Amino acid sequence: MGRQRQRRRRYEDGHGTLHVEGGTAPVPLEIAASRRARERGLLGRTGITGAILLTPASGIHTFRMRFPLEVAYLDRELRVLTVQTLPPNRLPLPRLRARHVLEAEAGALTRWGVRAGAVVRITTPGADTTAATLPMP
């Protein structure tokens, strides 16, 4: 018998909340799901309150950024593959298994408990928790 595929939630541009397994309080989250929003990302900003999720994405750059970033690469189940800090004007290698990229100001992800192997959960307003949360059972 074939393996059943889990339905995965597709995000839309907007806002949500980041919850870190074993981490601190919920964190405000911007969601960049459209091509235009992903391309814009954090360009031109001098900082961010909370974090931004780029989805789908497996790589980023920090050209024309005004501040250093801490970046977490997430797989399909929102498990953190790796976390790295990047100064402006860098082009790190993409992560092949990554499906989402979480960006925040340098040091923020570490303070929130985001580390390799941790699982994050994302909720969006206006939807029930089951539909708005990844991964889905």
Coordinates of N, CA and C in Angstrom, one line a residue:
M1 N 0.8 -1.2 0.0 CA 0.0 0.0 0.0 C 0.9 1.2 0.0
G2 N 0.5 2.3 -0.7 CA 1.3 3.5 -0.9 C 1.3 4.3 0.4
R3 N 2.4 5.1 0.6 CA 2.5 6.0 1.7 C 1.6 7.2 1.5
Q4 N 0.8 7.6 2.5 CA 0.0 8.8 2.3 C 0.8 10.0 2.5
R5 N 0.5 11.0 1.7 CA 1.2 12.3 1.8 C 0.4 13.2 2.7
Q6 N 1.2 13.8 3.6 CA 0.6 14.8 4.5 C 0.3 16.1 3.7
R7 N -0.8 16.7 4.1 CA -1.1 18.0 3.5 C -0.3 19.1 4.2
R8 N 0.4 19.9 3.4 CA 1.2 21.0 4.0 C 0.5 22.3 3.7
R9 N 0.5 23.1 4.7 CA -0.1 24.4 4.6 C 0.7 25.3 3.7
R10 N 0.1 26.0 2.8 CA 0.8 27.1 2.1 C 0.5 28.4 2.7
Y11 N 1.5 29.2 2.9 CA 1.3 30.5 3.5 C 1.0 31.6 2.5
E12 N 0.4 32.6 3.0 CA 0.2 33.8 2.3 C 1.0 35.0 2.9
D13 N 1.3 36.0 2.2 CA 1.9 37.2 2.8 C 1.1 37.7 3.9
G14 N 1.7 38.1 5.0 CA 1.0 38.6 6.2 C 1.8 38.5 7.4
H15 N 1.1 38.3 8.5 CA 1.7 38.3 9.8 C 1.3 37.0 10.6
G16 N 2.1 36.6 11.5 CA 1.8 35.4 12.3 C 2.6 35.5 13.6
T17 N 2.7 34.3 14.2 CA 3.4 34.2 15.5 C 4.3 33.0 15.4
L18 N 5.6 33.1 15.8 CA 6.6 32.1 15.8 C 6.6 31.5 17.3
H19 N 6.5 30.2 17.4 CA 6.6 29.5 18.6 C 7.8 28.5 18.5
V20 N 8.7 28.6 19.5 CA 9.9 27.7 19.4 C 9.8 26.7 20.5
E21 N 10.0 25.4 20.0 CA 9.9 24.3 20.9 C 11.0 24.5 22.1
G22 N 10.5 24.5 23.3 CA 11.4 24.7 24.4 C 12.0 26.1 24.5
G23 N 11.5 27.1 23.8 CA 12.0 28.4 23.7 C 11.3 29.4 24.6
T24 N 11.4 30.6 24.2 CA 10.8 31.7 25.0 C 9.4 32.0 24.6
A25 N 8.9 33.1 24.9 CA 7.5 33.5 24.6 C 7.4 33.6 23.1
P26 N 6.1 33.6 22.6 CA 5.9 33.7 21.2 C 6.5 35.0 20.6
V27 N 6.9 34.9 19.3 CA 7.6 36.0 18.7 C 6.8 36.5 17.5
P28 N 6.6 37.8 17.3 CA 5.9 38.3 16.1 C 6.6 37.9 14.9
L29 N 5.9 37.6 13.8 CA 6.4 37.1 12.6 C 5.8 37.7 11.4
E30 N 6.6 38.1 10.4 CA 6.1 38.5 9.1 C 6.3 37.3 8.2
I31 N 5.3 37.1 7.3 CA 5.4 36.0 6.4 C 5.5 36.6 4.9
A32 N 6.6 36.2 4.2 CA 6.8 36.6 2.9 C 6.7 35.3 2.0
A33 N 5.5 35.2 1.4 CA 5.2 34.0 0.6 C 5.2 34.2 -0.9
S34 N 4.9 35.4 -1.3 CA 4.8 35.8 -2.7 C 6.3 36.1 -3.2
R35 N 6.5 35.9 -4.5 CA 7.8 36.2 -5.0 C 8.2 37.6 -4.7
R36 N 7.3 38.6 -4.9 CA 7.6 40.0 -4.6 C 8.0 40.2 -3.2
A37 N 7.2 39.7 -2.2 CA 7.6 39.8 -0.8 C 8.9 39.2 -0.5
R38 N 9.2 38.0 -1.0 CA 10.4 37.3 -0.7 C 11.6 38.1 -1.3
E39 N 11.5 38.7 -2.5 CA 12.5 39.5 -3.0 C 12.8 40.8 -2.2
R40 N 11.7 41.4 -1.7 CA 11.9 42.6 -0.9 C 12.5 42.2 0.5
G41 N 12.0 41.2 1.1 CA 12.5 40.7 2.4 C 12.7 41.9 3.4
L42 N 14.0 42.0 3.8 CA 14.4 43.0 4.8 C 15.1 44.2 4.2
L43 N 15.2 44.2 2.8 CA 16.0 45.2 2.1 C 15.4 46.6 2.5
G44 N 16.4 47.5 2.8 CA 16.0 48.9 3.0 C 15.6 49.2 4.5
R45 N 15.5 48.2 5.3 CA 15.1 48.4 6.7 C 16.4 48.5 7.6
T46 N 16.2 49.2 8.7 CA 17.3 49.3 9.6 C 17.2 48.3 10.8
G47 N 16.1 47.5 10.8 CA 16.0 46.5 11.8 C 14.6 45.9 11.7
I48 N 14.3 44.9 12.5 CA 13.0 44.2 12.5 C 12.6 43.8 13.9
T49 N 11.4 44.0 14.2 CA 10.8 43.5 15.5 C 10.3 42.1 15.2
G50 N 10.9 41.1 15.9 CA 10.5 39.7 15.6 C 11.3 39.2 14.5
A51 N 10.7 38.4 13.6 CA 11.4 37.7 12.5 C 10.6 37.8 11.2
I52 N 11.2 37.3 10.2 CA 10.5 37.2 8.9 C 10.7 35.8 8.4
L53 N 9.6 35.1 7.9 CA 9.7 33.8 7.3 C 9.6 34.0 5.8
L54 N 10.6 33.5 5.0 CA 10.6 33.4 3.6 C 10.2 32.0 3.2
T55 N 9.1 31.9 2.4 CA 8.6 30.6 2.1 C 8.0 30.6 0.7
P56 N 8.3 29.7 -0.2 CA 9.3 28.7 -0.1 C 10.7 29.4 -0.4
A57 N 11.7 28.9 0.3 CA 13.1 29.4 0.1 C 14.1 28.4 0.6
S58 N 15.2 28.4 -0.1 CA 16.3 27.5 0.4 C 17.6 28.3 0.6
G59 N 17.6 29.6 0.2 CA 18.8 30.4 0.3 C 18.4 31.8 0.3
I60 N 19.4 32.7 0.7 CA 19.2 34.1 0.8 C 20.5 34.8 0.5
H61 N 20.5 36.1 0.5 CA 21.7 37.0 0.4 C 21.5 38.1 1.3
T62 N 22.6 38.8 1.6 CA 22.5 40.0 2.5 C 23.1 41.2 1.8
F63 N 23.1 41.2 0.5 CA 23.5 42.4 -0.3 C 22.5 43.6 0.0
R64 N 23.1 44.8 0.2 CA 22.3 46.0 0.5 C 21.6 45.9 1.8
M65 N 21.9 45.0 2.7 CA 21.3 45.0 4.0 C 22.0 46.0 4.9
R66 N 21.3 46.5 5.9 CA 21.9 47.5 6.8 C 22.3 47.0 8.1
F67 N 22.0 45.8 8.4 CA 22.3 45.2 9.7 C 22.6 43.7 9.5
P68 N 23.4 43.1 10.4 CA 23.7 41.7 10.3 C 22.4 40.8 10.7
L69 N 22.3 39.7 10.0 CA 21.2 38.8 10.2 C 21.6 37.5 10.9
E70 N 20.7 36.9 11.6 CA 20.8 35.5 12.0 C 19.8 34.8 11.2
V71 N 20.2 33.7 10.6 CA 19.3 33.0 9.6 C 19.2 31.5 10.1
A72 N 17.9 31.0 10.1 CA 17.7 29.6 10.3 C 17.1 29.0 9.1
Y73 N 17.6 27.9 8.6 CA 17.1 27.2 7.5 C 16.2 26.0 8.0
L74 N 15.0 26.0 7.5 CA 14.0 25.0 8.0 C 13.6 24.0 7.0
D75 N 13.4 22.8 7.4 CA 12.9 21.7 6.4 C 11.4 21.8 6.3
R76 N 10.8 20.8 5.6 CA 9.4 20.8 5.4 C 8.6 20.7 6.7
E77 N 9.1 20.0 7.7 CA 8.4 19.9 9.0 C 8.7 21.0 9.9
L78 N 9.4 22.1 9.5 CA 9.8 23.2 10.3 C 10.8 22.8 11.3
R79 N 11.6 21.9 11.1 CA 12.8 21.5 11.9 C 13.9 22.3 11.4
V80 N 14.7 22.9 12.4 CA 15.8 23.8 12.1 C 17.0 22.9 11.6
L81 N 17.4 23.2 10.4 CA 18.6 22.4 9.9 C 19.9 23.0 10.3
T82 N 20.0 24.4 10.3 CA 21.2 25.1 10.7 C 20.8 26.5 11.0
V83 N 21.6 27.2 11.8 CA 21.5 28.6 12.1 C 22.9 29.2 11.9
Q84 N 22.9 30.4 11.2 CA 24.1 31.1 11.0 C 23.9 32.6 11.1
T85 N 25.0 33.3 11.5 CA 24.9 34.8 11.5 C 25.7 35.3 10.3
L86 N 25.1 36.2 9.6 CA 25.7 36.8 8.4 C 25.8 38.3 8.5
P87 N 27.0 38.8 8.2 CA 27.1 40.3 8.1 C 26.5 40.7 6.7
P88 N 26.3 42.0 6.5 CA 25.8 42.5 5.2 C 26.8 42.1 4.1
N89 N 26.2 42.1 2.9 CA 26.9 41.8 1.6 C 27.5 40.4 1.5
R90 N 26.8 39.4 1.9 CA 27.2 38.0 1.8 C 26.2 37.2 1.0
L91 N 26.7 36.1 0.4 CA 25.9 35.2 -0.4 C 26.3 33.8 0.1
P92 N 25.6 33.3 1.2 CA 25.9 31.9 1.6 C 25.3 30.9 0.7
L93 N 25.9 29.7 0.7 CA 25.4 28.6 -0.1 C 23.9 28.2 0.3
P94 N 23.1 27.9 -0.7 CA 21.7 27.5 -0.3 C 21.8 26.1 0.4
R95 N 20.8 25.8 1.2 CA 20.7 24.5 1.9 C 19.7 23.7 1.1
L96 N 20.2 22.5 0.6 CA 19.4 21.7 -0.3 C 18.1 21.2 0.3
R97 N 18.1 20.8 1.6 CA 16.9 20.3 2.2 C 16.0 21.4 2.8
A98 N 16.4 22.7 2.7 CA 15.6 23.8 3.3 C 14.4 24.1 2.4
R99 N 13.3 24.3 3.0 CA 12.1 24.7 2.3 C 11.6 26.1 2.8
H100 N 12.1 26.6 3.9 CA 11.8 27.9 4.5 C 13.0 28.5 5.1
V101 N 13.1 29.8 5.1 CA 14.2 30.5 5.8 C 13.6 31.5 6.7
L102 N 14.1 31.5 8.0 CA 13.7 32.4 9.0 C 14.8 33.4 9.3
E103 N 14.5 34.7 9.2 CA 15.5 35.7 9.4 C 15.1 36.6 10.5
A104 N 16.2 37.1 11.3 CA 16.0 38.0 12.4 C 17.3 38.8 12.6
E105 N 17.3 39.8 13.4 CA 18.5 40.5 13.7 C 19.5 39.5 14.4
A106 N 20.7 39.8 14.2 CA 21.8 38.9 14.7 C 21.6 38.8 16.2
G107 N 21.6 37.5 16.7 CA 21.5 37.2 18.1 C 20.1 36.9 18.6
A108 N 19.1 37.3 17.8 CA 17.7 37.1 18.2 C 17.3 35.7 18.2
L109 N 17.6 34.9 17.2 CA 17.2 33.5 17.1 C 17.8 32.7 18.3
T110 N 19.0 33.0 18.6 CA 19.7 32.3 19.7 C 19.0 32.6 21.0
R111 N 18.6 33.9 21.2 CA 17.9 34.3 22.4 C 16.5 33.5 22.5
W112 N 15.9 33.3 21.4 CA 14.6 32.7 21.4 C 14.7 31.1 21.5
G113 N 15.9 30.6 21.4 CA 16.0 29.1 21.5 C 16.0 28.4 20.2
V114 N 16.1 29.1 19.1 CA 16.2 28.5 17.8 C 17.6 27.9 17.6
R115 N 17.7 26.6 17.4 CA 19.0 26.0 17.2 C 18.8 24.7 16.4
A116 N 19.8 24.2 15.8 CA 19.7 23.0 14.9 C 19.0 21.9 15.6
G117 N 18.0 21.3 15.0 CA 17.3 20.2 15.6 C 16.0 20.7 16.2
A118 N 15.8 21.9 16.6 CA 14.6 22.4 17.2 C 13.5 22.5 16.2
V119 N 12.3 22.4 16.7 CA 11.1 22.4 15.8 C 10.4 23.7 16.1
V120 N 10.0 24.5 15.1 CA 9.3 25.7 15.3 C 7.8 25.5 14.8
R121 N 6.9 26.3 15.4 CA 5.5 26.2 15.0 C 5.1 27.7 14.6
I122 N 4.3 27.8 13.6 CA 3.9 29.1 13.1 C 2.4 29.1 13.1
T123 N 1.8 30.1 13.7 CA 0.4 30.3 13.7 C 0.1 31.6 13.0
T124 N -1.1 31.7 12.4 CA -1.5 32.9 11.7 C -2.9 33.3 12.2
P125 N -3.2 34.6 12.3 CA -4.4 35.0 12.9 C -5.6 34.8 11.9
G126 N -6.8 34.6 12.4 CA -7.9 34.5 11.6 C -8.2 33.1 11.1
A127 N -7.4 32.1 11.6 CA -7.6 30.7 11.2 C -7.5 29.9 12.4
D128 N -8.2 28.7 12.4 CA -8.1 27.9 13.6 C -6.7 27.3 13.7
T129 N -6.4 27.0 14.9 CA -5.0 26.6 15.2 C -4.5 25.4 14.4
T130 N -5.4 24.4 14.1 CA -5.0 23.2 13.4 C -4.6 23.6 11.9
A131 N -5.4 24.4 11.3 CA -5.1 24.8 9.9 C -4.0 25.8 9.8
A132 N -3.7 26.5 10.9 CA -2.7 27.6 10.8 C -1.3 27.1 11.3
T133 N -1.3 25.9 11.7 CA 0.0 25.5 12.4 C 0.7 24.4 11.5
L134 N 2.0 24.6 11.3 CA 2.8 23.6 10.7 C 3.7 22.9 11.7
P135 N 4.0 21.7 11.7 CA 3.5 20.7 10.7 C 2.1 20.3 11.1
M136 N 1.4 19.8 10.1 CA 0.1 19.3 10.3 C 0.2 17.8 10.6
P137 N -0.7 17.3 11.5 CA -0.7 15.8 11.8 C -1.2 15.0 10.6

